[in-house]
PDB file of C-alpha atoms and ligand atoms in Angstrom:
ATOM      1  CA  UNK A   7     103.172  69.250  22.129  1.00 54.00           C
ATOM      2  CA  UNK A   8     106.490  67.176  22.595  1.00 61.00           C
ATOM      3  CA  UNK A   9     108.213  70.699  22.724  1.00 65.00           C
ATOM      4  CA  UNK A  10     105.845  71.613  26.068  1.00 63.00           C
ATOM      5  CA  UNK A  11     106.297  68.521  27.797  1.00 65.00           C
ATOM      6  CA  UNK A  12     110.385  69.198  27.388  1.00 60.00           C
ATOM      7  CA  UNK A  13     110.117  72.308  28.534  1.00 67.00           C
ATOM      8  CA  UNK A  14     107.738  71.000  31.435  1.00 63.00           C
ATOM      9  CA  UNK A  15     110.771  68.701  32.046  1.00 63.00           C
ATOM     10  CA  UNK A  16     113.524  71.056  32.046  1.00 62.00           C
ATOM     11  CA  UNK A  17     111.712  73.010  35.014  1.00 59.00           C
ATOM     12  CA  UNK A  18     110.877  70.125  37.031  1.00 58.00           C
ATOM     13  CA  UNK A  19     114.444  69.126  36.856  1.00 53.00           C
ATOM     14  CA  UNK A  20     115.663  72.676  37.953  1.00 54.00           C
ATOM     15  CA  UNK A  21     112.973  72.797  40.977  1.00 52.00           C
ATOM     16  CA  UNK A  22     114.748  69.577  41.887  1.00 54.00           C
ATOM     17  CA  UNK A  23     117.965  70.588  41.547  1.00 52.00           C
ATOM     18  CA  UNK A  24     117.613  73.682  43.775  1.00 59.00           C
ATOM     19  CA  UNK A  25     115.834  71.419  46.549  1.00 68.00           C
ATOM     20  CA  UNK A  26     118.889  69.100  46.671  1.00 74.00           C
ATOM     21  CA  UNK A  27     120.869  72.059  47.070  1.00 82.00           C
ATOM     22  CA  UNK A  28     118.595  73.511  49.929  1.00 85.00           C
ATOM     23  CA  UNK A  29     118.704  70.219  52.021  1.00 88.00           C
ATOM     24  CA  UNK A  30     122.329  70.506  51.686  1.00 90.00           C
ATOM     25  CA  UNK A  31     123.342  73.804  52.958  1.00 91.00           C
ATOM     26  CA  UNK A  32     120.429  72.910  56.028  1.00 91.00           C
ATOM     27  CA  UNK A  33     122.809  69.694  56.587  1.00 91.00           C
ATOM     28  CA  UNK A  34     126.185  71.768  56.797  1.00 92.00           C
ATOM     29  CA  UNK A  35     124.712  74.030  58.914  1.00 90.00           C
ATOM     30  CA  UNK A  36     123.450  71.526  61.519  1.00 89.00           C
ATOM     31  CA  UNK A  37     126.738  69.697  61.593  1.00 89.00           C
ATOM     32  CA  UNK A  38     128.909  73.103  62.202  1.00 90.00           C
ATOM     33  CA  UNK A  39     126.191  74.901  64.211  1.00 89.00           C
ATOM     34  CA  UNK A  40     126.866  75.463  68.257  1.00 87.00           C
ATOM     35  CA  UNK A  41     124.924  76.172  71.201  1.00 85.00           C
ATOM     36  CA  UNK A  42     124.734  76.912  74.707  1.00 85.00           C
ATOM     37  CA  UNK A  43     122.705  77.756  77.684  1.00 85.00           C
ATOM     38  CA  UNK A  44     121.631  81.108  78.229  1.00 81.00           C
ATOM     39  CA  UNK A  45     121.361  82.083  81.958  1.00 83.00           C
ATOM     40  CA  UNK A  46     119.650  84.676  83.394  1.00 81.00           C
ATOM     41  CA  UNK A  47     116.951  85.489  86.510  1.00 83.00           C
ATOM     42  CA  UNK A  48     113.896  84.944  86.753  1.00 81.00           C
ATOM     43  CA  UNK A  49     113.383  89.179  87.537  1.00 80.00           C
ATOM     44  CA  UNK A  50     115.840  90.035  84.713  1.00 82.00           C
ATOM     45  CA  UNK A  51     114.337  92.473  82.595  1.00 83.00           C
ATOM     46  CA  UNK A  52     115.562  94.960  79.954  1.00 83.00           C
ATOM     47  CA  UNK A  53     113.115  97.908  81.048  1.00 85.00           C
ATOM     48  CA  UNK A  54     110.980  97.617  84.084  1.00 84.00           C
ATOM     49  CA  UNK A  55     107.483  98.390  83.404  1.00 85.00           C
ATOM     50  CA  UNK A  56     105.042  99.913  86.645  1.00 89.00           C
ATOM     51  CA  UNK A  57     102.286  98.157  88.052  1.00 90.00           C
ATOM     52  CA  UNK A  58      99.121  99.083  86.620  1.00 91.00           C
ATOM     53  CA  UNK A  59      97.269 101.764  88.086  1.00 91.00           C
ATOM     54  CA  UNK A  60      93.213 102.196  87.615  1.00 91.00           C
ATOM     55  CA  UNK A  61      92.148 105.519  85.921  1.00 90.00           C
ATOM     56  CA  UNK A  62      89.086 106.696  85.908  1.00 88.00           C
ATOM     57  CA  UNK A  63      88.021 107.625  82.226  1.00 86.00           C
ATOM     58  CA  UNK A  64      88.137 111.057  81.344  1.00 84.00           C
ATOM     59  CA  UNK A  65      84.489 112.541  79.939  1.00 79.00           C
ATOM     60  CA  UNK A  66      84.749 113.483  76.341  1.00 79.00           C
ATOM     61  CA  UNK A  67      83.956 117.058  75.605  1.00 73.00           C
ATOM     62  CA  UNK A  68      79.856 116.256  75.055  1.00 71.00           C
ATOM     63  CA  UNK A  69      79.427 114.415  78.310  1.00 72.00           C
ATOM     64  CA  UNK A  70      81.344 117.157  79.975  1.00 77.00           C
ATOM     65  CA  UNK A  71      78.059 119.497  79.703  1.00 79.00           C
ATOM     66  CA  UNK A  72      75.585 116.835  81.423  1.00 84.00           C
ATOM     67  CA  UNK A  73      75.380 116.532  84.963  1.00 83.00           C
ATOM     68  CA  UNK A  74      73.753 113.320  85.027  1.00 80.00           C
ATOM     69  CA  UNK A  75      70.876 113.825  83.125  1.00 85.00           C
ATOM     70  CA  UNK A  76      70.628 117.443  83.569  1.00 89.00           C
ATOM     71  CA  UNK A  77      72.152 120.099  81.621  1.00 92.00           C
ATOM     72  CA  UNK A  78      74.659 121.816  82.901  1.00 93.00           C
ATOM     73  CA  UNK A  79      74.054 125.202  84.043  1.00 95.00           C
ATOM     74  CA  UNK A  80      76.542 128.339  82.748  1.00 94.00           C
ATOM     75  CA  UNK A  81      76.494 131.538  82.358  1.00 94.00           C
ATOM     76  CA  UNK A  82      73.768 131.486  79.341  1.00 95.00           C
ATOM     77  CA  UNK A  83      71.212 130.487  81.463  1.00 96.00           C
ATOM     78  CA  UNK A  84      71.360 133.765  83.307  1.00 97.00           C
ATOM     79  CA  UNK A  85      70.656 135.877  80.178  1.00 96.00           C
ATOM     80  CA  UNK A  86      68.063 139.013  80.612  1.00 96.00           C
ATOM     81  CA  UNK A  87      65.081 137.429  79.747  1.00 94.00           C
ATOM     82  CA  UNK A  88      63.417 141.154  78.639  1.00 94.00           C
ATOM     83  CA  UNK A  89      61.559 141.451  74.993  1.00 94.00           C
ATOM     84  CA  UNK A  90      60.634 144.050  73.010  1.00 91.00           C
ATOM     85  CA  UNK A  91      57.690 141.606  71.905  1.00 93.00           C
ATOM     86  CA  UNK A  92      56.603 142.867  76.051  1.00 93.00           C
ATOM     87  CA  UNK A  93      54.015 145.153  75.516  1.00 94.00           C
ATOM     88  CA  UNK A  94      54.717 148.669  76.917  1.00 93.00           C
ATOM     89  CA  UNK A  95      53.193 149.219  80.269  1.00 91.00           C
ATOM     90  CA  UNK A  96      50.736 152.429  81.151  1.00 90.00           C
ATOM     91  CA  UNK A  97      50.676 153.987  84.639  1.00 86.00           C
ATOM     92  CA  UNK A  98      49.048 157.090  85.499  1.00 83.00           C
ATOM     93  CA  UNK A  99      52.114 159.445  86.799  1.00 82.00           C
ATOM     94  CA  UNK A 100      50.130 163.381  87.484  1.00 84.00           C
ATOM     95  CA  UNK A 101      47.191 162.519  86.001  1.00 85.00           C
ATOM     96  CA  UNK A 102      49.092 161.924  82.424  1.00 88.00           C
ATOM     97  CA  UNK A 103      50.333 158.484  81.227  1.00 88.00           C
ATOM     98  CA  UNK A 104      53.581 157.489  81.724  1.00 89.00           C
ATOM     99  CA  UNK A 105      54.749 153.800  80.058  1.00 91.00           C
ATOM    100  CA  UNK A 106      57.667 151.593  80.721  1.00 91.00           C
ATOM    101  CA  UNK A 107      58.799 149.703  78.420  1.00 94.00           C
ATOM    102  CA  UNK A 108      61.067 146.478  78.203  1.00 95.00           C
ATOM    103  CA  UNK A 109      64.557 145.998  77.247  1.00 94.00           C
ATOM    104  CA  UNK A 110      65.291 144.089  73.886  1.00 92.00           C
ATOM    105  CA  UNK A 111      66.681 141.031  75.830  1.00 92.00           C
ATOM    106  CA  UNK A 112      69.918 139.194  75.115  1.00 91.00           C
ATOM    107  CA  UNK A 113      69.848 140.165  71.261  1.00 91.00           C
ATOM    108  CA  UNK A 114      70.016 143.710  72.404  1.00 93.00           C
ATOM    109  CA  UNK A 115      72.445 143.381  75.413  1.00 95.00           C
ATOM    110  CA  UNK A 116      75.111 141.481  77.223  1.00 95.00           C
ATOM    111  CA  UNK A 117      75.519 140.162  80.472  1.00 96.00           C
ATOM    112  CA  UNK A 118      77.206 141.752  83.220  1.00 95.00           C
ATOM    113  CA  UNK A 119      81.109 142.082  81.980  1.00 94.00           C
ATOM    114  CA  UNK A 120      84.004 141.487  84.476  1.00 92.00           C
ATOM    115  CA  UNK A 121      88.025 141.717  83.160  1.00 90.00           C
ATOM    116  CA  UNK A 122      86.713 142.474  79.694  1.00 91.00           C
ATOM    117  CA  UNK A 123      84.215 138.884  79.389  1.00 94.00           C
ATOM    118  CA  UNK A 124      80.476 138.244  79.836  1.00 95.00           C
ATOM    119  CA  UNK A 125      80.317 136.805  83.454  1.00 92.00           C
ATOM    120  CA  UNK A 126      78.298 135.792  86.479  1.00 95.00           C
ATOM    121  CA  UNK A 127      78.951 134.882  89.964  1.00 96.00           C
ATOM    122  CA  UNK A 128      80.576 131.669  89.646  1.00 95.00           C
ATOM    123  CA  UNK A 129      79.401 130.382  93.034  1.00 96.00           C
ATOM    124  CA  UNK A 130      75.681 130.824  91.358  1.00 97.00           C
ATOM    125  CA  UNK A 131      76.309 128.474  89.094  1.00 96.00           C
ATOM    126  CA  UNK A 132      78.344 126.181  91.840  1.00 95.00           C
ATOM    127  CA  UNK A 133      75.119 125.877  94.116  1.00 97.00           C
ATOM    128  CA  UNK A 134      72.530 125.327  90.814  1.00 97.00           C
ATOM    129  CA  UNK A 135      74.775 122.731  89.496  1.00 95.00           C
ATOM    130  CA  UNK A 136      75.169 121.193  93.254  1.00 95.00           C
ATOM    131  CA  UNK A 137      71.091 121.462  93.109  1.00 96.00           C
ATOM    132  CA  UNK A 138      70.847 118.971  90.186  1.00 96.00           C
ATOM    133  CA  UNK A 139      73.804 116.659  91.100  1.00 94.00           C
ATOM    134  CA  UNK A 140      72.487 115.659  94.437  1.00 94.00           C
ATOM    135  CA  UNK A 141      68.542 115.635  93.005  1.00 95.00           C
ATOM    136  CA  UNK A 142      69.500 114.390  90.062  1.00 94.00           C
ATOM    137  CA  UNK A 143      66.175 116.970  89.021  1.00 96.00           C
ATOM    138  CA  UNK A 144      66.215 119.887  86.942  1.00 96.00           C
ATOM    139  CA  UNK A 145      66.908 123.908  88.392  1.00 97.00           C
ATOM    140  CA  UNK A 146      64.307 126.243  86.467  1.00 97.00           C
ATOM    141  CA  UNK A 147      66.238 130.020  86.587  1.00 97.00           C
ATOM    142  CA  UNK A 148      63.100 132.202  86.831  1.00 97.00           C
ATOM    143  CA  UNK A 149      65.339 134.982  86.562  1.00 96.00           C
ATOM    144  CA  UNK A 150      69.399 135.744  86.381  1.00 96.00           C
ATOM    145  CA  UNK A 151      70.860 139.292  84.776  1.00 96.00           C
ATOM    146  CA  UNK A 152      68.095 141.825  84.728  1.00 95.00           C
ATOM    147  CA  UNK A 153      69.086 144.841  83.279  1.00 96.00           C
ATOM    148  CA  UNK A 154      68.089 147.798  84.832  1.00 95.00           C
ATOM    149  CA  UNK A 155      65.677 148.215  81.805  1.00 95.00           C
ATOM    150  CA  UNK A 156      63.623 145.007  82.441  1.00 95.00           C
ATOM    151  CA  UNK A 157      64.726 145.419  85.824  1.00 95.00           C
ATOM    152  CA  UNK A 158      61.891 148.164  85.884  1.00 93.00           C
ATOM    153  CA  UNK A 159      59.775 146.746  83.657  1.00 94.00           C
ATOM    154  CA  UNK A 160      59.599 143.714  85.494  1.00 91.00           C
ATOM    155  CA  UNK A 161      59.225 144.573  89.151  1.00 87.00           C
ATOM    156  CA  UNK A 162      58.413 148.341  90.407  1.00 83.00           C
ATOM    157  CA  UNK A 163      58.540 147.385  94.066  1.00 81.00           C
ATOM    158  CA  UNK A 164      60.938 148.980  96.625  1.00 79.00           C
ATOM    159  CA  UNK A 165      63.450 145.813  97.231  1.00 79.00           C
ATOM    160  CA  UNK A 166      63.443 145.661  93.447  1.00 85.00           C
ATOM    161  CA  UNK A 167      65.198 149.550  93.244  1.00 88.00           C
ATOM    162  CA  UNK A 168      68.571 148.285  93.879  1.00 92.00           C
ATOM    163  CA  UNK A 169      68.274 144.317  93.142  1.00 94.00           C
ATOM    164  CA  UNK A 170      71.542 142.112  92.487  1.00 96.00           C
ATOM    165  CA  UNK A 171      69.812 140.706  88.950  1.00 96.00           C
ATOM    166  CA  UNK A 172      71.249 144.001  87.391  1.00 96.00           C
ATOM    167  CA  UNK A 173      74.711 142.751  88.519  1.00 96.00           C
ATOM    168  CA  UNK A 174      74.139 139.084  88.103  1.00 95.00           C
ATOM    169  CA  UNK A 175      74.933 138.252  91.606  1.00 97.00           C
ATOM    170  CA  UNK A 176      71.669 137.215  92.065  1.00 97.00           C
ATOM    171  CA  UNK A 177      69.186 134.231  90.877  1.00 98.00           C
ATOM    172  CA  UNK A 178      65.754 132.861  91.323  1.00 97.00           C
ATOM    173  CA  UNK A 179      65.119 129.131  90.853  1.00 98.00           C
ATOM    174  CA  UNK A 180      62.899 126.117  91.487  1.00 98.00           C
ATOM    175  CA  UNK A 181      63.962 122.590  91.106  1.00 97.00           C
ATOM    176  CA  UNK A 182      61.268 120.051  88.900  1.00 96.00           C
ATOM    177  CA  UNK A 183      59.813 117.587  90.987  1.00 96.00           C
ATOM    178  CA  UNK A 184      60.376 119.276  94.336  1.00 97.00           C
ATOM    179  CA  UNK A 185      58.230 122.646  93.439  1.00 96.00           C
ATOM    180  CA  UNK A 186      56.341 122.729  96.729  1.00 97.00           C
ATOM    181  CA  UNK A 187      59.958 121.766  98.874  1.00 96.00           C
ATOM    182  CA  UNK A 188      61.801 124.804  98.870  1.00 97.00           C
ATOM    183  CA  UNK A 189      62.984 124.015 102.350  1.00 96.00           C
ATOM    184  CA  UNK A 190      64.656 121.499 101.190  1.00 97.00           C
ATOM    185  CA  UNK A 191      66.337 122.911  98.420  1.00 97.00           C
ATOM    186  CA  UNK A 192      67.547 125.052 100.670  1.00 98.00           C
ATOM    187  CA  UNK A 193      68.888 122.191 102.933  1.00 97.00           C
ATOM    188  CA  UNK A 194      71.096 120.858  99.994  1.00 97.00           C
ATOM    189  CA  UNK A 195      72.580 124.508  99.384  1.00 97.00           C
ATOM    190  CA  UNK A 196      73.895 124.851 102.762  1.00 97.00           C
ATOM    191  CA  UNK A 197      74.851 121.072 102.444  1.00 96.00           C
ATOM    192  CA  UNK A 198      77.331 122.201  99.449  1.00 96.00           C
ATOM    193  CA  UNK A 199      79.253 123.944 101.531  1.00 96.00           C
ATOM    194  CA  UNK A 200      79.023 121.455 104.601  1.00 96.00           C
ATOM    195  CA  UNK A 201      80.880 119.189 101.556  1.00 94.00           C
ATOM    196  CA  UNK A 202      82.876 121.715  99.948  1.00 93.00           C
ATOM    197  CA  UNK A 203      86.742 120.409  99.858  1.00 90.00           C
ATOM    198  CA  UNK A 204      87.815 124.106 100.732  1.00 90.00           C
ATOM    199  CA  UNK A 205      84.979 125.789 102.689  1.00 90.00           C
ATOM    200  CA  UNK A 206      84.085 123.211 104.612  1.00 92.00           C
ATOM    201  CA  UNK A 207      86.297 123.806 107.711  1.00 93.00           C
ATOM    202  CA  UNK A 208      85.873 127.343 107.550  1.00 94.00           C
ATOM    203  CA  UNK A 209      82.635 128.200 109.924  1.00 95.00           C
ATOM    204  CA  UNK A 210      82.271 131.643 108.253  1.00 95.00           C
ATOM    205  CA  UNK A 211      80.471 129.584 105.376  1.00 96.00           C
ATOM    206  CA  UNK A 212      79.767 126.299 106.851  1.00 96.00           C
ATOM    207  CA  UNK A 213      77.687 128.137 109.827  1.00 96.00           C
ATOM    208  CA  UNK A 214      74.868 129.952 108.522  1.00 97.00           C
ATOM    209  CA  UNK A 215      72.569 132.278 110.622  1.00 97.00           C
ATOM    210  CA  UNK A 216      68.915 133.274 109.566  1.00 97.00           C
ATOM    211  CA  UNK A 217      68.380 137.178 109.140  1.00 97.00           C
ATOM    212  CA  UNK A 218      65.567 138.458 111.202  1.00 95.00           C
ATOM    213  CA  UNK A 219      65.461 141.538 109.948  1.00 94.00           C
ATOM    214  CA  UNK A 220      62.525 143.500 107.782  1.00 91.00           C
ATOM    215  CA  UNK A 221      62.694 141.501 104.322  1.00 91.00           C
ATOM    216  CA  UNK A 222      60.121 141.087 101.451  1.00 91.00           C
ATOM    217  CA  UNK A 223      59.504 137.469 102.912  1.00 95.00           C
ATOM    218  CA  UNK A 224      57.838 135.537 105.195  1.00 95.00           C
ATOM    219  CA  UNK A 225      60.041 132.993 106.037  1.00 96.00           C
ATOM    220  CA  UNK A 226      63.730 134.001 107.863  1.00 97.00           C
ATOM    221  CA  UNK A 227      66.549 134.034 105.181  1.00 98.00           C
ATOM    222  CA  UNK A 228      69.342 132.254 105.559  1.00 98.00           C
ATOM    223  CA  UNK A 229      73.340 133.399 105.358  1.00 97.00           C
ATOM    224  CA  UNK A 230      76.463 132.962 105.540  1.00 97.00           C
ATOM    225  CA  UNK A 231      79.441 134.746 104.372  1.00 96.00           C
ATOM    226  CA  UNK A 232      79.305 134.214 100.667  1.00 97.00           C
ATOM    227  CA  UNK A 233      75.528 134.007 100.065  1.00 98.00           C
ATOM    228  CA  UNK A 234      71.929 135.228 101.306  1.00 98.00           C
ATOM    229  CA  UNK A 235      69.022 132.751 100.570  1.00 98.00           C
ATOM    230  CA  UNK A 236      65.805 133.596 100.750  1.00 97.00           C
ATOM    231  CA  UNK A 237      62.423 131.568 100.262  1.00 98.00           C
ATOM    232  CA  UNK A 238      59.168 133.065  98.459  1.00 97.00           C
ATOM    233  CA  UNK A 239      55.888 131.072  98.897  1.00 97.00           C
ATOM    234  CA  UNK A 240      53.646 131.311  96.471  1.00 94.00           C
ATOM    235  CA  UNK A 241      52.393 134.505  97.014  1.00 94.00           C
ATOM    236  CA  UNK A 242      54.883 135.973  97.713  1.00 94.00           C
ATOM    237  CA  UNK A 243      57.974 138.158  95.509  1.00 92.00           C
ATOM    238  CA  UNK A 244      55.559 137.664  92.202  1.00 92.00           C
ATOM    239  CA  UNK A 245      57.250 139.461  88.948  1.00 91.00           C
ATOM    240  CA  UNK A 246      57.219 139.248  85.587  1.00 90.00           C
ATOM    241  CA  UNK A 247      59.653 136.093  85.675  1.00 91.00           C
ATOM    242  CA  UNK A 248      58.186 134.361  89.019  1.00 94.00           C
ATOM    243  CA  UNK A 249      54.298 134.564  87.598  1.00 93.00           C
ATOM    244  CA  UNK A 250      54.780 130.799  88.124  1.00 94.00           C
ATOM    245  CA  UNK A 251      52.032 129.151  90.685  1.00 95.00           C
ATOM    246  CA  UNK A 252      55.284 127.924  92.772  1.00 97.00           C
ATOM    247  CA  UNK A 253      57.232 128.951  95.690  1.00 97.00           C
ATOM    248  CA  UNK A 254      60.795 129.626  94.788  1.00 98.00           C
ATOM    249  CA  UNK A 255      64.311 130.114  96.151  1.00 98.00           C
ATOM    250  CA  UNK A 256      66.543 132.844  95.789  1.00 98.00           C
ATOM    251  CA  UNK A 257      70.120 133.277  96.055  1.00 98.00           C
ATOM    252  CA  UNK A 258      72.012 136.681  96.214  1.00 97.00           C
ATOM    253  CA  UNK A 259      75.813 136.719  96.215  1.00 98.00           C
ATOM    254  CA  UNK A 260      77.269 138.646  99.588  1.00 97.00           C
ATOM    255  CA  UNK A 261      80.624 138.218  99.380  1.00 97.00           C
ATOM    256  CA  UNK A 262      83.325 137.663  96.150  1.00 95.00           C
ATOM    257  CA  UNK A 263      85.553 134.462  96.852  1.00 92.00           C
ATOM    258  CA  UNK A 264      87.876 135.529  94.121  1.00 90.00           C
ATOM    259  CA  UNK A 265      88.523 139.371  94.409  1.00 92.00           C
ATOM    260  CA  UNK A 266      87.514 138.701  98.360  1.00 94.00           C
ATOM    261  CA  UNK A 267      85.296 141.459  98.739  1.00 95.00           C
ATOM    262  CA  UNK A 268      81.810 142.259  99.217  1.00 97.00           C
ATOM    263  CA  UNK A 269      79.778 142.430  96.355  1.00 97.00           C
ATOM    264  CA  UNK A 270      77.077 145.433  96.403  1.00 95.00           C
ATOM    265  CA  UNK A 271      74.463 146.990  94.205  1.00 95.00           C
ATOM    266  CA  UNK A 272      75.729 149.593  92.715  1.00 93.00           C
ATOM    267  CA  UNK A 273      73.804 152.076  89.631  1.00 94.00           C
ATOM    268  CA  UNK A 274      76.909 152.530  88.051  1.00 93.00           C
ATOM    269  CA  UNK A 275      77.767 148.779  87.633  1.00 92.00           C
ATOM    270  CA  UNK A 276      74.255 148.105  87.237  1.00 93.00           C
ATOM    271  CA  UNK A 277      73.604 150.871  84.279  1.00 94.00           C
ATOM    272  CA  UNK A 278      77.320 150.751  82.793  1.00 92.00           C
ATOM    273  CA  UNK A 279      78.416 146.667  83.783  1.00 90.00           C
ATOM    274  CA  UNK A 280      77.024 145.598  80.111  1.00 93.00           C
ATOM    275  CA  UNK A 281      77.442 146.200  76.533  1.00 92.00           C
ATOM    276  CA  UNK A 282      74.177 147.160  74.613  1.00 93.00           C
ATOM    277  CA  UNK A 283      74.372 145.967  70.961  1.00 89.00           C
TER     278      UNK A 283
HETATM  279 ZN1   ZN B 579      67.528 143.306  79.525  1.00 73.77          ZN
END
């Protein structure tokens, strides 16, 4: 016990020690230490720094496929929508039966190809996604790619020989919510390019004109350079996709913005365009 509390005694005296010696060495330096004034500007800096400027927040990679609420439309949605679950259809051809049958759909086949990839008219998408941005409603594609298979299968009637579908430069779509308005639908496609940052000073695609000759509707299409619109009221253009109770709108692709060149049916793109897996 009496050893502890010398020990205890010893350290206390050390801890004291080495304070005295602190306060010292803080004295000496006080009584040698120097100062002065340090001048400068008020606008002195050592790196200048630029005024803040507002950015708008980049979308991360999930929001970039929403517009709005809607999905955004690509090329998928334009897949042949053929099935060999279709049941094969009979038609009397000399008195002996003839039957078409469907294509296998997008597990059997790819969509048009163009420099090698799977493609569509980009300006198809363009409008559709224009569609749902300024409704803030959903597009319903009825139909996109048709192959010439389904292509068949789906519609025997004369406009249908040489349709667009089979080259994807063509696509038939309502919009949720304004199902009995086509007219209006198409009075926000012509608005696109109206608001389009490079077409809209050029009057070969601002101006359209409505094509009064013989068509497979009732109501005058509309064009311009780049597209062909048409309307189908309900009873009109039925097919295996448009067997819907609604009028729809259909867009064909005239002209190519990118290659700049008209874009025709043709049956070797149509039969040859695509890869069949
Ligand atoms: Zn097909």
């Amino acid at each position: 016990m009496k050893k502890s509390i010398l020990y205890f005694s010893i350290f206390i005296l050390f801890l004291g020690c080495s304070g005295l010696e602190e306060s010292e060495k803080e004295k000496i330096r006080k009584m040698n230490a120097t100062g002065e004034y340090i001048y400068r500007s008020s606008d002195d800096t050592f790196f200048s720094i630029d005024p803040p400027k507002r950015h708008i927040r980049e979308n991360y990679p999930w929001e970039e496929s929403f517009i709005g609420n809607q999905v955004r439309i690509t090329k998928e949605f334009f897949r042949c929508m053929g099935s060999s679950q279709n049941p094969p259809l009979k038609k009397e051809v000399s008195g002996q039966p003839a039957y078409t049958f469907d294509c296998g759909g997008m597990l059997q086949h790819s969509l048009p190809l163009m420099n090698g990839k799977e493609f569509t008219y980009p300006v198809l998408i363009d409008l559709l996604n224009y569609v749902q941005e300024r409704t803030g409603k959903k597009v319903i594609i009825t139909c996109g790619h048709r192959c010439p298979t389904h292509n068949t299968y789906s519609d025997r009637s004369r406009f249908n020989q040489t349709s667009k579908h089979m080259i994807a430069a063509e696509v038939d779509f309502y919009v949720k919510g304004l199902e009995w308005s086509p007219e209006r639908v198409v009075e926000i496609l012509l608005e696109y390019y109206a608001n389009h940052p490079k077409w809209s000073e050029d009057p070969k695609y601002v101006n359209f004109q409505r094509y009064e000759r013989e068509t497979n509707v009732s109501m005058l299409p509309w064009y311009n350079k780049e597209v062909f619109i048409k309307v189908f009221k309900k009873d009109e253009g039925r097919d295996l996709e448009n067997a819907h109770r609604f009028p729809y709108v259909s867009i064909q692709v005239k002209w190519d913005r990118d290659a700049e060149e008209a874009v025709t049916y043709s049956w070797s793109k149509a039969f040859n365009g695509y890869l069949r897996y």
